[in-house]
């Protein structure tokens, strides 16, 4: 069966420090991978989307970047965090074809102080 | 363009009572509809989905939803809730075959009271 791992679960970082959140998927190959940010009372916002190694689409302009160095690994990064980067970040995957079903990781809560 | 409106941000209900969480969408084309559940400090989990066929969709944990095209709604229901159903529920819509185009509602916090 497929599983998705996301870490760290919680992170407290000072403004201006770098960020790296990692996500890996097991039990499937060539998944589509996603990074979402969840703000309280505002649902989910898609940040990045990837259909393959090295292929990243950014959905919104921001202070963050994403990379996919391996087929089942997706990394969310920042060189210098802003206060506004605080939030709950969710990684997800879906099959490359078929209808829409996303499987989410457990999330990473980032607090920027 | 597509959008999703979850009409209630918070729904308190007593244990063993029925519940309905409302979801309305707008889209100019055919849609795929989903409900996800999120327990505290966890990721989202798929409850049920409507892709085509029967408009009444049954999901996990005793939940069901009905697709109503004329009213552009996809309300989630459960006849008798448990304390363990306390969670946030998200409705989502896509007009294409790609999860990239999924649009999520802002969520409804269901709190089941003893």
Tab-separated table of C-alpha atoms in Angstrom:
chain	number	residue	atom	x	y	z
A	1	UNK	CA	0.000	0.000	0.000
A	2	UNK	CA	1.031	3.576	-0.528
A	3	UNK	CA	2.194	5.771	2.332
A	4	UNK	CA	3.291	9.367	2.549
A	5	UNK	CA	5.697	10.715	5.130
A	6	UNK	CA	6.224	14.348	5.965
A	7	UNK	CA	8.682	15.902	8.412
A	8	UNK	CA	9.341	17.641	10.647
A	9	UNK	CA	5.904	17.678	12.253
A	10	UNK	CA	6.546	20.984	14.002
A	11	UNK	CA	9.157	23.638	13.495
A	12	UNK	CA	9.863	26.976	15.166
A	13	UNK	CA	12.227	29.204	13.236
A	14	UNK	CA	13.392	32.828	13.540
A	15	UNK	CA	12.691	35.353	10.813
A	16	UNK	CA	15.396	35.281	8.178
A	17	UNK	CA	16.413	31.668	8.786
A	18	UNK	CA	16.236	28.965	6.086
A	19	UNK	CA	13.558	26.284	5.807
A	20	UNK	CA	13.440	22.736	4.548
A	21	UNK	CA	10.355	20.530	4.774
A	22	UNK	CA	10.576	17.072	3.300
A	23	UNK	CA	7.980	14.703	1.922
A	24	UNK	CA	8.411	11.166	0.614
A	25	UNK	CA	5.943	8.720	-0.887
A	26	UNK	CA	6.248	4.940	-0.782
A	27	UNK	CA	4.485	2.202	-2.686
A	28	UNK	CA	3.896	3.993	-5.974
A	29	UNK	CA	5.938	5.342	-8.850
A	30	UNK	CA	5.777	8.604	-10.795
A	31	UNK	CA	3.223	10.229	-8.512
A	32	UNK	CA	2.034	13.794	-8.903
A	33	UNK	CA	3.196	15.699	-5.814
A	34	UNK	CA	1.780	18.803	-4.169
A	35	UNK	CA	2.565	21.301	-1.429
A	36	UNK	CA	-0.387	23.078	0.182
A	37	UNK	CA	-0.539	25.724	2.873
A	38	UNK	CA	-3.459	25.831	5.252
A	39	UNK	CA	-4.387	29.032	7.054
A	40	UNK	CA	-6.965	29.005	9.815
A	41	UNK	CA	-10.494	29.364	8.436
A	42	UNK	CA	-9.274	29.706	4.875
A	43	UNK	CA	-9.055	26.222	3.474
A	44	UNK	CA	-6.108	24.968	1.474
A	45	UNK	CA	-3.977	26.927	-0.958
A	46	UNK	CA	-1.943	25.035	-3.543
A	47	UNK	CA	1.654	26.292	-3.518
A	48	UNK	CA	3.545	23.889	-5.797
A	49	UNK	CA	2.784	21.003	-8.079
A	50	UNK	CA	5.113	18.457	-9.694
A	51	UNK	CA	4.500	15.801	-12.346
A	52	UNK	CA	8.054	14.450	-12.384
A	53	UNK	CA	11.669	14.821	-11.292
A	54	UNK	CA	12.812	18.403	-11.668
A	55	UNK	CA	9.389	19.555	-12.911
A	56	UNK	CA	7.904	22.141	-10.579
A	57	UNK	CA	4.971	24.463	-11.156
A	58	UNK	CA	4.438	27.372	-8.795
A	59	UNK	CA	0.839	28.338	-8.256
A	60	UNK	CA	1.317	31.560	-6.322
A	61	UNK	CA	4.149	34.083	-6.027
A	62	UNK	CA	5.862	33.739	-2.689
A	63	UNK	CA	8.962	33.430	-0.593
A	64	UNK	CA	9.100	29.652	-0.909
A	65	UNK	CA	10.479	27.222	-3.464
A	66	UNK	CA	10.090	23.516	-4.123
A	67	UNK	CA	12.314	20.814	-5.548
A	68	UNK	CA	11.890	17.204	-6.590
A	69	UNK	CA	15.313	15.573	-6.619
A	70	UNK	CA	13.924	12.025	-6.774
A	71	UNK	CA	10.708	10.488	-8.104
A	72	UNK	CA	9.082	10.165	-4.710
A	73	UNK	CA	10.697	13.037	-2.822
A	74	UNK	CA	9.366	16.579	-2.648
A	75	UNK	CA	11.048	19.364	-0.683
A	76	UNK	CA	9.711	22.773	0.318
A	77	UNK	CA	12.369	25.386	1.007
A	78	UNK	CA	13.037	28.986	1.798
A	79	UNK	CA	16.293	30.891	2.019
A	80	UNK	CA	14.928	33.500	4.414
A	81	UNK	CA	11.682	32.999	6.293
A	82	UNK	CA	9.147	35.758	6.800
A	83	UNK	CA	6.609	36.042	9.605
A	84	UNK	CA	3.890	35.508	7.011
A	85	UNK	CA	5.311	32.071	6.179
A	86	UNK	CA	3.907	30.693	9.430
A	87	UNK	CA	1.240	28.069	8.847
A	88	UNK	CA	0.404	24.424	8.426
A	89	UNK	CA	2.004	22.869	5.357
A	90	UNK	CA	0.632	19.744	3.778
A	91	UNK	CA	2.255	17.492	1.231
A	92	UNK	CA	0.018	15.330	-0.944
A	93	UNK	CA	0.241	12.928	-3.848
A	94	UNK	CA	-2.055	11.611	-6.546
A	95	UNK	CA	-1.745	9.163	-9.377
A	96	UNK	CA	-0.536	10.604	-12.645
A	97	UNK	CA	-3.836	9.725	-14.274
A	98	UNK	CA	-7.382	9.210	-13.090
A	99	UNK	CA	-9.655	11.437	-11.124
A	100	UNK	CA	-8.362	13.833	-8.649
A	101	UNK	CA	-7.989	11.867	-5.413
A	102	UNK	CA	-5.343	13.356	-3.169
A	103	UNK	CA	-3.645	11.527	-0.316
A	104	UNK	CA	-2.190	13.858	2.288
A	105	UNK	CA	0.689	13.660	4.682
A	106	UNK	CA	0.232	14.471	8.366
A	107	UNK	CA	1.373	18.056	7.909
A	108	UNK	CA	4.138	20.307	9.238
A	109	UNK	CA	3.336	23.224	11.506
A	110	UNK	CA	5.748	26.086	10.980
A	111	UNK	CA	5.962	29.009	13.381
A	112	UNK	CA	8.177	31.901	12.386
A	113	UNK	CA	9.119	34.208	15.269
B	1	UNK	CA	-13.594	29.412	-12.937
B	2	UNK	CA	-14.887	27.246	-10.121
B	3	UNK	CA	-15.535	27.970	-6.479
B	4	UNK	CA	-16.774	26.233	-3.363
B	5	UNK	CA	-18.780	27.713	-0.505
B	6	UNK	CA	-19.176	25.978	2.805
B	7	UNK	CA	-22.009	27.864	4.381
B	8	UNK	CA	-21.274	27.063	8.009
B	9	UNK	CA	-17.869	27.598	9.573
B	10	UNK	CA	-18.872	25.848	12.817
B	11	UNK	CA	-21.538	23.237	13.493
B	12	UNK	CA	-22.101	22.051	17.075
B	13	UNK	CA	-24.317	19.000	17.490
B	14	UNK	CA	-25.120	16.588	20.283
B	15	UNK	CA	-23.951	12.990	20.162
B	16	UNK	CA	-26.297	10.612	18.312
B	17	UNK	CA	-28.072	13.516	16.585
B	18	UNK	CA	-28.119	13.817	12.781
B	19	UNK	CA	-25.926	16.354	11.047
B	20	UNK	CA	-25.747	18.031	7.651
B	21	UNK	CA	-22.741	20.025	6.490
B	22	UNK	CA	-23.559	22.220	3.537
B	23	UNK	CA	-21.495	22.725	0.416
B	24	UNK	CA	-22.377	24.697	-2.705
B	25	UNK	CA	-20.203	25.011	-5.764
B	26	UNK	CA	-20.063	26.982	-8.942
B	27	UNK	CA	-18.663	25.692	-12.189
B	28	UNK	CA	-19.516	26.127	-15.826
B	29	UNK	CA	-18.799	22.516	-16.716
B	30	UNK	CA	-19.205	19.046	-15.270
B	31	UNK	CA	-17.667	18.594	-11.870
B	32	UNK	CA	-16.029	16.093	-9.613
B	33	UNK	CA	-16.875	16.614	-5.941
B	34	UNK	CA	-15.151	15.512	-2.754
B	35	UNK	CA	-15.405	15.661	0.997
B	36	UNK	CA	-12.271	15.421	3.126
B	37	UNK	CA	-11.980	15.218	6.912
B	38	UNK	CA	-9.146	16.610	9.008
B	39	UNK	CA	-8.601	15.600	12.612
B	40	UNK	CA	-6.583	17.984	14.827
B	41	UNK	CA	-2.979	18.400	13.717
B	42	UNK	CA	-3.312	15.813	10.982
B	43	UNK	CA	-3.535	15.780	7.218
B	44	UNK	CA	-6.756	15.482	5.265
B	45	UNK	CA	-8.391	12.126	4.631
B	46	UNK	CA	-10.833	11.388	1.835
B	47	UNK	CA	-14.369	10.743	3.118
B	48	UNK	CA	-16.155	10.281	-0.201
B	49	UNK	CA	-16.220	11.416	-3.803
B	50	UNK	CA	-18.664	11.933	-6.627
B	51	UNK	CA	-17.299	11.331	-10.091
B	52	UNK	CA	-20.375	10.193	-12.028
B	53	UNK	CA	-23.366	7.873	-11.773
B	54	UNK	CA	-25.581	7.695	-8.704
B	55	UNK	CA	-26.060	11.064	-7.061
B	56	UNK	CA	-26.069	9.530	-3.575
B	57	UNK	CA	-22.538	8.705	-2.529
B	58	UNK	CA	-21.633	6.704	0.543
B	59	UNK	CA	-18.302	7.152	2.263
B	60	UNK	CA	-16.379	6.005	5.286
B	61	UNK	CA	-17.501	6.317	8.904
B	62	UNK	CA	-21.211	6.282	7.976
B	63	UNK	CA	-21.171	9.556	6.036
B	64	UNK	CA	-23.003	10.111	2.780
B	65	UNK	CA	-23.486	13.018	0.389
B	66	UNK	CA	-25.940	13.833	-2.363
B	67	UNK	CA	-25.012	15.584	-5.577
B	68	UNK	CA	-27.761	17.984	-6.627
B	69	UNK	CA	-26.962	19.467	-10.002
B	70	UNK	CA	-29.912	21.858	-10.130
B	71	UNK	CA	-29.015	23.347	-6.762
B	72	UNK	CA	-25.248	23.004	-7.327
B	73	UNK	CA	-24.891	21.415	-3.929
B	74	UNK	CA	-23.076	18.477	-2.399
B	75	UNK	CA	-24.193	18.366	1.235
B	76	UNK	CA	-22.646	15.881	3.646
B	77	UNK	CA	-24.884	13.983	6.058
B	78	UNK	CA	-24.695	11.479	8.873
B	79	UNK	CA	-27.801	10.139	10.647
B	80	UNK	CA	-26.147	9.753	14.060
B	81	UNK	CA	-22.840	11.338	15.010
B	82	UNK	CA	-20.252	10.210	17.550
B	83	UNK	CA	-17.788	12.155	19.634
B	84	UNK	CA	-15.061	10.802	17.367
B	85	UNK	CA	-16.592	12.637	14.387
B	86	UNK	CA	-15.375	15.932	15.843
B	87	UNK	CA	-13.111	17.299	13.115
B	88	UNK	CA	-12.913	19.834	10.313
B	89	UNK	CA	-14.588	18.913	7.061
B	90	UNK	CA	-13.621	20.269	3.657
B	91	UNK	CA	-15.627	20.195	0.466
B	92	UNK	CA	-13.660	20.317	-2.806
B	93	UNK	CA	-14.543	20.598	-6.485
B	94	UNK	CA	-12.696	20.016	-9.727
B	95	UNK	CA	-13.960	20.519	-13.255
B	96	UNK	CA	-11.162	18.504	-14.821
B	97	UNK	CA	-9.381	15.204	-14.370
B	98	UNK	CA	-6.483	16.846	-12.580
B	99	UNK	CA	-6.049	17.202	-8.829
B	100	UNK	CA	-4.117	20.341	-9.631
B	101	UNK	CA	-7.421	22.066	-10.344
B	102	UNK	CA	-9.022	21.090	-7.056
B	103	UNK	CA	-10.605	24.015	-5.247
B	104	UNK	CA	-11.226	23.587	-1.530
B	105	UNK	CA	-13.849	25.246	0.597
B	106	UNK	CA	-12.860	27.069	3.769
B	107	UNK	CA	-13.935	24.179	5.974
B	108	UNK	CA	-16.625	23.421	8.555
B	109	UNK	CA	-15.651	22.588	12.114
B	110	UNK	CA	-17.989	19.879	13.398
B	111	UNK	CA	-18.033	19.607	17.176
B	112	UNK	CA	-19.966	16.725	18.691
B	113	UNK	CA	-21.084	17.409	22.237
B	114	UNK	CA	-21.736	14.708	24.870
